[in-house]
Coordinates of C-alpha atoms in Angstrom, one line a residue:
M1 CA -53.2 95.4 -78.6
L2 CA -53.6 91.9 -77.0
L3 CA -52.3 90.1 -80.2
E4 CA -49.2 93.1 -80.6
H5 CA -48.6 92.2 -77.0
L6 CA -48.3 88.0 -77.6
G7 CA -46.1 88.7 -80.5
D8 CA -43.9 91.2 -78.9
N9 CA -43.3 88.0 -76.3
N10 CA -42.8 85.6 -78.6
N11 CA -40.1 87.7 -80.1
N12 CA -38.3 88.3 -77.1
Q13 CA -38.2 84.5 -76.4
K14 CA -36.7 83.8 -79.5
K15 CA -34.1 86.6 -79.1
D16 CA -33.3 85.1 -75.6
K17 CA -32.4 81.5 -77.0
P18 CA -28.7 80.6 -78.5
D19 CA -28.3 79.7 -82.0
P20 CA -27.2 76.2 -82.2
A21 CA -23.6 75.4 -83.3
P22 CA -23.4 74.8 -87.0
N23 CA -23.3 71.0 -88.1
V24 CA -24.5 69.9 -84.6
P25 CA -28.0 68.5 -84.0
I26 CA -30.1 70.6 -81.7
N27 CA -31.4 68.0 -79.5
A28 CA -27.9 66.2 -79.4
P29 CA -25.8 66.7 -76.5
N30 CA -21.9 67.7 -76.3
E31 CA -20.1 64.8 -77.2
P32 CA -17.1 63.8 -74.9
I33 CA -13.6 65.1 -75.4
L34 CA -11.4 62.3 -76.8
E35 CA -8.2 62.8 -74.6
E36 CA -6.6 59.6 -75.5
E37 CA -6.8 60.4 -78.9
D38 CA -5.6 63.5 -78.8
H39 CA -2.7 62.5 -76.5
G40 CA -1.4 59.7 -78.9
Q41 CA -1.3 62.7 -81.9
E42 CA 0.6 64.8 -79.7
E43 CA 2.8 61.8 -78.8
E44 CA 3.1 60.9 -82.4
Q45 CA 4.0 64.7 -83.4
N46 CA 6.4 65.4 -80.8
H47 CA 8.5 62.2 -80.1
G48 CA 8.2 60.5 -83.4
E49 CA 7.0 57.5 -82.4
D50 CA 6.4 54.6 -85.0
S51 CA 2.5 54.0 -85.8
S52 CA 2.3 50.5 -84.3
R53 CA 2.8 52.2 -80.9
V54 CA 0.3 54.9 -81.1
E55 CA -2.5 52.2 -82.6
E56 CA -1.8 49.9 -79.5
T57 CA -2.2 52.8 -77.0
E58 CA -5.5 53.7 -79.1
T59 CA -6.6 50.0 -79.3
T60 CA -6.2 49.8 -75.5
Q61 CA -8.3 53.2 -74.9
A62 CA -11.3 52.5 -77.0
P63 CA -13.1 49.9 -74.8
T64 CA -13.0 52.8 -72.0
L65 CA -14.2 55.5 -74.3
R66 CA -16.8 53.3 -75.8
R67 CA -18.0 52.4 -72.6
S68 CA -18.4 56.0 -70.9
A69 CA -20.5 56.7 -74.3
R70 CA -22.9 54.1 -74.0
L71 CA -23.3 55.1 -70.1
E72 CA -24.0 58.4 -71.4
G73 CA -26.0 57.9 -74.4
I74 CA -23.9 59.5 -76.7
P75 CA -21.9 58.0 -80.0
S76 CA -18.1 57.4 -79.2
G77 CA -17.1 58.5 -82.7
S78 CA -15.3 54.9 -82.8
P79 CA -15.7 52.6 -85.4
S80 CA -17.5 50.3 -83.0
S81 CA -19.8 53.0 -82.2
S82 CA -20.7 53.4 -85.5
S83 CA -21.4 49.5 -85.6
E84 CA -24.3 49.8 -82.9
E85 CA -25.9 52.5 -84.6
S86 CA -26.1 50.4 -87.8
R87 CA -27.4 47.1 -86.0
P88 CA -30.7 45.6 -86.9
S89 CA -34.0 45.8 -84.5
S90 CA -33.7 42.1 -84.1
D91 CA -31.4 40.6 -81.7
D92 CA -31.5 36.9 -83.8
S93 CA -30.6 38.5 -87.1
Y94 CA -27.4 40.0 -85.5
V95 CA -24.1 38.0 -84.2
P96 CA -21.6 40.2 -83.0
S97 CA -17.5 39.5 -84.3
S98 CA -15.3 38.5 -82.1
D99 CA -13.5 41.5 -81.6
E100 CA -16.6 43.2 -80.6
S101 CA -17.4 40.7 -78.2
H102 CA -14.0 40.8 -76.8
D103 CA -14.2 44.7 -76.4
Q104 CA -17.4 44.3 -74.6
E105 CA -16.0 41.7 -72.1
S106 CA -13.3 43.6 -71.3
S107 CA -15.1 46.9 -70.8
Y108 CA -16.9 46.1 -68.0
E109 CA -15.3 45.2 -64.7
P110 CA -16.1 42.0 -62.4
T111 CA -18.8 42.0 -60.1
Q112 CA -19.1 40.5 -56.9
P113 CA -20.9 37.6 -56.7
I114 CA -24.6 37.6 -55.6
L115 CA -25.6 35.4 -52.7
R116 CA -28.9 33.3 -53.5
R117 CA -30.9 31.6 -50.6
S118 CA -33.0 28.8 -51.5
E119 CA -36.3 29.7 -50.1
K120 CA -37.7 25.8 -50.2
N121 CA -38.8 24.7 -46.9
K122 CA -36.2 22.4 -45.0
D123 CA -37.6 19.9 -42.4
T124 CA -35.1 19.3 -39.8
I125 CA -33.7 15.5 -39.3
Y126 CA -33.9 14.6 -35.5
Y127 CA -31.6 11.3 -34.3
N128 CA -29.9 10.9 -37.8
A129 CA -26.5 9.8 -38.1
Q130 CA -25.8 12.1 -40.7
A131 CA -27.2 15.4 -39.3
V132 CA -24.9 15.2 -36.1
A133 CA -21.3 15.0 -35.6
H134 CA -21.3 12.1 -32.9
P135 CA -24.5 10.0 -33.4
I136 CA -24.2 8.2 -30.1
Q137 CA -25.0 11.5 -28.2
A138 CA -27.8 12.0 -30.0
V139 CA -29.5 8.3 -29.5
C140 CA -28.6 5.0 -28.5
S141 CA -30.6 2.4 -30.6
F142 CA -30.5 -1.7 -29.7
A143 CA -31.2 -2.8 -33.4
F144 CA -27.5 -3.8 -34.3
V145 CA -27.1 -5.2 -30.3
P146 CA -26.9 -9.0 -30.3
D147 CA -30.1 -11.0 -28.6
D148 CA -27.7 -12.8 -26.1
H149 CA -26.6 -9.2 -24.9
L150 CA -30.1 -7.3 -24.4
A151 CA -30.8 -9.1 -21.1
F152 CA -27.8 -7.6 -19.8
L153 CA -28.4 -4.4 -21.2
G154 CA -32.3 -4.5 -19.8
K155 CA -31.0 -5.2 -16.4
I156 CA -28.3 -2.3 -15.9
D157 CA -30.7 0.1 -15.1
Q158 CA -33.4 -2.4 -13.2
D159 CA -32.0 -2.2 -9.7
L160 CA -31.5 1.3 -8.1
I161 CA -28.0 2.4 -7.2
P162 CA -28.1 4.4 -4.2
K163 CA -26.2 7.7 -4.2
T164 CA -26.0 8.4 -0.2
Y165 CA -25.2 6.0 3.0
E166 CA -28.9 6.6 3.9
E167 CA -30.4 5.5 1.0
A168 CA -28.2 2.4 0.8
M169 CA -29.4 1.4 4.7
E170 CA -33.2 1.6 3.2
D171 CA -32.1 -1.6 1.2
E172 CA -31.0 -5.3 3.0
Y173 CA -28.8 -5.8 0.2
W174 CA -27.2 -2.5 0.4
S175 CA -26.6 -2.6 4.0
N176 CA -25.1 -5.8 4.3
A177 CA -22.6 -4.6 1.8
V178 CA -21.6 -2.1 3.8
D179 CA -21.2 -4.5 6.7
D180 CA -18.8 -6.6 4.5
E181 CA -16.6 -3.6 3.7
V182 CA -16.4 -2.4 7.1
G183 CA -15.5 -5.8 8.5
A184 CA -12.9 -6.1 5.9
M185 CA -11.4 -2.8 7.0
Q186 CA -11.4 -3.8 10.7
K187 CA -10.0 -7.3 10.0
N188 CA -7.4 -5.7 8.2
E189 CA -6.4 -3.3 10.8
T190 CA -6.7 -0.3 8.5
W191 CA -6.6 2.1 11.1
Y192 CA -7.0 3.1 14.7
E193 CA -8.3 5.8 16.9
T194 CA -6.2 8.8 18.3
D195 CA -6.4 12.6 18.4
L196 CA -5.7 14.6 15.6
P197 CA -1.8 16.3 16.4
K198 CA -2.2 20.1 16.0
G199 CA -1.0 21.0 12.6
K200 CA -2.6 18.5 10.8
K201 CA -5.4 18.1 8.5
A202 CA -7.8 15.2 8.2
V203 CA -9.4 14.2 4.9
S204 CA -12.8 13.5 4.7
S205 CA -14.9 10.1 3.0
K206 CA -17.8 9.1 1.7
W207 CA -19.4 5.6 0.3
V208 CA -19.7 4.6 -3.5
F209 CA -22.2 1.8 -4.5
T210 CA -22.3 -0.1 -7.7
I211 CA -23.6 -3.5 -9.1
K212 CA -21.5 -6.0 -10.5
H213 CA -23.0 -8.2 -13.4
S214 CA -22.0 -11.6 -15.0
S215 CA -21.7 -12.3 -18.4
N216 CA -25.7 -12.9 -18.5
G217 CA -26.7 -9.7 -16.9
D218 CA -27.2 -11.5 -13.8
I219 CA -26.5 -9.7 -10.5
E220 CA -23.1 -11.3 -9.0
R221 CA -22.7 -8.8 -6.1
Y222 CA -23.5 -5.6 -4.2
K223 CA -20.4 -3.7 -4.1
A224 CA -19.7 -0.8 -1.4
R225 CA -16.5 1.1 -1.2
L226 CA -15.4 3.8 1.4
V227 CA -13.5 6.1 -0.4
A228 CA -11.6 9.0 0.5
R229 CA -11.7 12.4 -0.7
G230 CA -8.1 12.4 -1.9
F231 CA -8.3 16.3 -3.4
T232 CA -8.2 17.5 0.3
Q233 CA -5.0 16.1 0.5
T234 CA -1.8 18.3 0.9
Y235 CA 1.7 17.6 -0.9
G236 CA 4.4 17.3 1.4
E237 CA 2.1 16.8 4.6
D238 CA 0.2 13.4 4.0
F239 CA 1.5 12.4 0.7
T240 CA 4.5 12.5 -1.8
D241 CA 5.1 10.5 -4.3
T242 CA 2.2 9.0 -6.1
F243 CA 3.3 6.8 -9.2
A244 CA 2.7 3.3 -9.6
P245 CA 3.6 1.7 -13.1
V246 CA 1.4 -0.3 -15.1
T247 CA 2.0 -3.1 -17.7
K248 CA 3.1 -2.4 -21.1
L249 CA 0.7 -3.6 -24.0
H250 CA 3.6 -5.2 -26.0
T251 CA 4.5 -7.0 -22.9
V252 CA 1.0 -8.6 -22.4
R253 CA 1.1 -9.6 -26.3
V254 CA 4.7 -11.4 -25.5
I255 CA 3.4 -13.1 -22.6
V256 CA 0.3 -14.5 -24.6
S257 CA 2.5 -15.2 -27.5
I258 CA 4.9 -17.2 -25.6
T259 CA 2.1 -19.3 -23.9
T260 CA 0.5 -20.0 -27.0
N261 CA 2.9 -21.3 -28.8
L262 CA 4.5 -23.4 -26.0
S263 CA 1.3 -24.6 -24.5
W264 CA 1.6 -23.1 -21.1
D265 CA -0.9 -22.8 -18.4
L266 CA -2.7 -19.4 -18.3
W267 CA -4.7 -17.9 -15.3
Q268 CA -6.3 -14.7 -14.6
M269 CA -6.6 -13.5 -10.9
D270 CA -8.4 -10.5 -9.4
V271 CA -7.3 -9.5 -6.0
K272 CA -9.9 -8.5 -3.9
N273 CA -9.2 -5.2 -1.7
D274 CA -6.1 -5.0 -3.0
F275 CA -5.7 -1.1 -2.0
L276 CA -6.3 -1.9 1.5
Q277 CA -3.0 -4.2 1.4
G278 CA -0.9 -1.5 0.4
E279 CA 1.0 0.2 3.8
L280 CA 1.3 4.2 4.3
E281 CA 4.6 5.7 5.1
E282 CA 2.9 9.3 5.1
E283 CA 0.7 10.4 8.5
V284 CA -2.7 10.5 7.2
Y285 CA -6.0 11.0 9.4
M286 CA -9.6 10.9 8.2
T287 CA -12.6 11.7 10.2
P288 CA -15.3 8.8 11.0
P289 CA -17.0 8.0 7.7
P290 CA -20.6 8.0 7.6
G291 CA -22.6 5.4 9.4
L292 CA -19.4 4.8 12.0
E293 CA -19.5 8.0 13.9
K294 CA -21.3 6.3 16.9
T295 CA -18.1 3.8 16.9
V296 CA -15.6 6.3 17.2
S297 CA -15.2 8.2 20.4
L298 CA -16.2 12.0 20.4
G299 CA -13.5 14.4 19.2
K300 CA -11.2 11.5 17.8
V301 CA -10.3 10.6 14.4
L302 CA -8.9 7.7 12.5
R303 CA -5.2 7.5 11.9
L304 CA -4.9 5.2 8.7
K305 CA -2.1 2.6 8.6
K306 CA -3.1 1.1 5.4
A307 CA -4.2 2.6 2.2
I308 CA -7.9 3.1 1.2
Y309 CA -9.3 4.1 -1.9
G310 CA -9.3 7.6 -3.1
L311 CA -6.0 8.7 -1.3
K312 CA -3.3 9.9 -4.0
Q313 CA -0.7 7.3 -2.7
S314 CA -2.9 4.2 -2.9
P315 CA -1.7 2.9 -6.1
R316 CA 2.0 3.2 -5.3
A317 CA 1.4 2.0 -1.6
W318 CA -0.3 -1.5 -3.3
Y319 CA 2.8 -1.7 -6.0
R320 CA 5.4 -1.1 -3.3
K321 CA 3.4 -4.1 -1.0
L322 CA 3.0 -6.6 -4.0
S323 CA 6.2 -6.0 -5.5
T324 CA 8.2 -6.8 -2.1
T325 CA 6.1 -10.0 -1.1
L326 CA 6.7 -11.1 -4.5
M327 CA 10.6 -10.5 -4.5
E328 CA 10.9 -11.9 -1.0
R329 CA 9.3 -15.3 -2.3
G330 CA 12.3 -15.7 -5.0
F331 CA 10.8 -13.9 -8.0
K332 CA 12.9 -11.6 -9.9
R333 CA 11.6 -8.3 -11.5
S334 CA 12.3 -7.5 -15.2
E335 CA 14.6 -4.3 -15.7
S336 CA 12.6 -3.5 -18.9
D337 CA 9.1 -3.5 -17.7
H338 CA 8.7 -3.5 -13.6
I339 CA 5.7 -5.3 -13.6
L340 CA 6.9 -8.5 -14.7
F341 CA 8.0 -10.7 -12.1
T342 CA 9.9 -14.4 -12.7
L343 CA 10.7 -17.6 -10.9
Q344 CA 12.7 -20.0 -12.5
G345 CA 13.6 -23.3 -10.5
S346 CA 14.3 -26.8 -10.9
K347 CA 10.1 -27.4 -11.6
G348 CA 10.1 -25.2 -14.2
I349 CA 9.5 -21.1 -14.5
I350 CA 6.6 -19.0 -13.2
V351 CA 5.4 -16.1 -14.9
V352 CA 3.7 -13.1 -12.8
L353 CA 2.0 -10.0 -15.2
V354 CA 0.6 -7.3 -13.0
Y355 CA -2.0 -4.7 -13.7
V356 CA -3.1 -2.5 -11.0
D357 CA -5.1 -5.2 -8.9
D358 CA -5.2 -8.0 -12.1
L359 CA -2.7 -10.8 -12.3
I360 CA -1.8 -13.0 -15.4
I361 CA -0.2 -15.9 -13.9
S362 CA 1.2 -18.7 -16.5
R363 CA 3.6 -21.5 -16.3
D364 CA 5.1 -24.1 -18.2
D365 CA 4.4 -28.2 -18.0
K366 CA 7.3 -29.3 -15.8

């Protein structure tokens, strides 16, 4: 009975399994329906188009059908699919034709490029002129500096420059420089004591120190400047116009060319305490500077008669003073460049070129 029972189960399984379709392999999956070829045949039958158009449609659509067939693992039924089945197993003995290679290239869509980063260890380069945008910000090398300039560069940071008035008073050189500056202001009658009017505001000031070196690097002198904090000024109250002309580069070239070709003498002069010479037209008040608090009465301020460094109108006041003085002595101001002054007389001609506090003076040999 056990054998009969097993035989019945096998018969039932055979009955449940469907019969395969005729002329179709059992293990082969269903072929895709070639809609493009059927569609081409319908167009040929219904519209009567010429055979050349049908062939063009089939050739353009065949790569897509073959590609889908290759992806599904099913023969596409086209001539190219049969050729793929008949390829030899060795890749070296088979050379695809030009039409086949063209179809294979056209059947694949372009893909995005793959970024590949090198895993090689790279050493970071420091202080290299090719590794930074601005090499001077990374390193300062003295390799290409001439020997006669090394002495000057070596003495730049040799002496300490004070930042405050209290630091300067600890050194005799700086204290003498402060005394010289205060003496020059008092001799020039730069200010006088007064009460601060109602509604007026006094500007503050500070000391600025620096060292002037000669061409060989030696210290020429210690400089101390009393500088007003001009950013505390208010337009319309203690200053108005601030413009002051400066020389043009082509004017300097013309003067130098004339003096060279005509063999004139040429001098260069620097005006000391130039801004202290300019007279102020506005009412400017200043609080006592550091170091002079004891010399000024309590509750008093300084009314400035002449300009000092740091005021917004100081360059203009100095130019007005210089130009007025030169024209009072017979000089004529050029209309093309207002910083060029000339004086022509029976003894010859004198030319004065002004650049803030630097003057270029030349004359003929008469």
